[in-house]
């Protein structure tokens, strides 16, 4: 067991340093050692780490197989809703979101919400916070996403989790820029960076540079943004981290929007790298300029590369059905007041007099998740207990209107 635990730690640190080859070897050794020790948790962690490595390398199908296998094994050996299942589930949510399986991603993050935000399962849920925020945004709850990112950032700020803090700042900047709140994004980034500006990307601060590039592009400082993105392109390519390389290519293409030929060149490279694994949201989430570029590429390659053209169509179709930014906008107050599908389902259970345990069984979640949903429901309904929540449901149209976040 100790041999496996040590190899897992070594493997994860090699991954964090960008050595994917060394990380694979260490994690494979960890899995074999834990299989000999009979430790389900050790094997699960090894599979999760290997999935993270494959995800970083851009091999999404391989990562998904590892995570689904870990979940199936945990359910078979110790039943549903286990600690081991939660570990794999938080990572699976990110893959589901990326490949546009938004329904599955939503279910996973709703069920694992308390673990994801509460950091109850070591680093996995924290690493899934950006995915949780993106699902919230996708379902029209942008302010809730920003609030959650800020809460978690304040918990890890100044701690050893420097890379996670960098990731959280990047996603907060991205969301604020999506809302045309450039001044807020710049102020947030300045506060994060402090008085000493970073001179070069490292493993710990790389996402600071993604965020800074986005800010500079939004401020029309295209040349400076290009230098940042070019540096990120070289770093991610040299280390074989193709998932991040694809993101850098897409952002480089967006920043070259004033030069359509150059923009299309970077976007085409990103599209070809992403095609084998079926990346979707990495393109869609970057907005209309990327989708318009994909439309041009689809037309240009319809005859010479029909498979690539069909892949571009999948991404374009996903963008056209996205409920955010292209459909009606809601005010922050409306976002906070409207119940999600899961919350509405739980409120119906409350009106039927069910206990927390009964609700957990009926909804196939833990009692901790039920309590978390109740807290959110009470806040949205401006009540303090179950009786008041039931009364509010019975005297209003809450349960008679389609809830936000799914039909």
mmCIF file of N, CA and C in Angstrom, residues 93 96-97 101-112 135-136 405:
data_model
loop_
_atom_site.group_PDB
_atom_site.id
_atom_site.type_symbol
_atom_site.label_atom_id
_atom_site.label_comp_id
_atom_site.label_asym_id
_atom_site.label_seq_id
_atom_site.Cartn_x
_atom_site.Cartn_y
_atom_site.Cartn_z
ATOM 1 N N UNK A 93 -17.248 14.831 -14.544
ATOM 2 C CA UNK A 93 -18.094 15.986 -14.853
ATOM 3 C C UNK A 93 -17.408 16.913 -15.840
ATOM 4 N N UNK A 96 -17.526 15.334 -19.301
ATOM 5 C CA UNK A 96 -18.893 15.402 -19.826
ATOM 6 C C UNK A 96 -19.196 16.807 -20.325
ATOM 7 N N UNK A 97 -18.755 17.796 -19.578
ATOM 8 C CA UNK A 97 -18.982 19.180 -20.000
ATOM 9 C C UNK A 97 -18.230 19.471 -21.296
ATOM 10 N N UNK A 101 -21.854 16.905 -23.191
ATOM 11 C CA UNK A 101 -22.873 16.099 -22.512
ATOM 12 C C UNK A 101 -23.308 16.883 -21.281
ATOM 13 N N UNK A 102 -23.923 18.045 -21.528
ATOM 14 C CA UNK A 102 -24.194 18.988 -20.439
ATOM 15 C C UNK A 102 -25.188 18.430 -19.428
ATOM 16 N N UNK A 103 -26.095 17.561 -19.882
ATOM 17 C CA UNK A 103 -27.048 16.967 -18.950
ATOM 18 C C UNK A 103 -26.351 16.110 -17.911
ATOM 19 N N UNK A 104 -25.423 15.275 -18.364
ATOM 20 C CA UNK A 104 -24.677 14.435 -17.424
ATOM 21 C C UNK A 104 -23.783 15.292 -16.531
ATOM 22 N N UNK A 105 -23.152 16.302 -17.112
ATOM 23 C CA UNK A 105 -22.301 17.188 -16.317
ATOM 24 C C UNK A 105 -23.112 17.875 -15.231
ATOM 25 N N UNK A 106 -24.318 18.330 -15.595
ATOM 26 C CA UNK A 106 -25.179 19.009 -14.626
ATOM 27 C C UNK A 106 -25.567 18.063 -13.496
ATOM 28 N N UNK A 107 -25.941 16.834 -13.842
ATOM 29 C CA UNK A 107 -26.314 15.850 -12.823
ATOM 30 C C UNK A 107 -25.153 15.576 -11.871
ATOM 31 N N UNK A 108 -23.970 15.403 -12.444
ATOM 32 C CA UNK A 108 -22.799 15.119 -11.617
ATOM 33 C C UNK A 108 -22.485 16.269 -10.667
ATOM 34 N N UNK A 109 -22.483 17.495 -11.189
ATOM 35 C CA UNK A 109 -22.106 18.610 -10.313
ATOM 36 C C UNK A 109 -23.197 18.928 -9.304
ATOM 37 N N UNK A 110 -24.463 18.698 -9.667
ATOM 38 C CA UNK A 110 -25.532 18.912 -8.687
ATOM 39 C C UNK A 110 -25.418 17.897 -7.553
ATOM 40 N N UNK A 111 -25.154 16.635 -7.905
ATOM 41 C CA UNK A 111 -25.046 15.594 -6.883
ATOM 42 C C UNK A 111 -23.789 15.744 -6.025
ATOM 43 N N UNK A 112 -22.706 16.207 -6.667
ATOM 44 C CA UNK A 112 -21.431 16.301 -5.965
ATOM 45 C C UNK A 112 -21.130 17.715 -5.496
ATOM 46 N N UNK A 135 -20.776 25.002 -15.730
ATOM 47 C CA UNK A 135 -22.118 24.421 -15.834
ATOM 48 C C UNK A 135 -23.158 25.390 -15.279
ATOM 49 N N UNK A 136 -22.820 26.060 -14.193
ATOM 50 C CA UNK A 136 -23.730 27.076 -13.661
ATOM 51 C C UNK A 136 -23.969 28.168 -14.698
ATOM 52 N N UNK A 405 -32.132 25.371 -15.578
ATOM 53 C CA UNK A 405 -31.114 24.345 -15.502
ATOM 54 C C UNK A 405 -31.584 23.019 -16.042
#
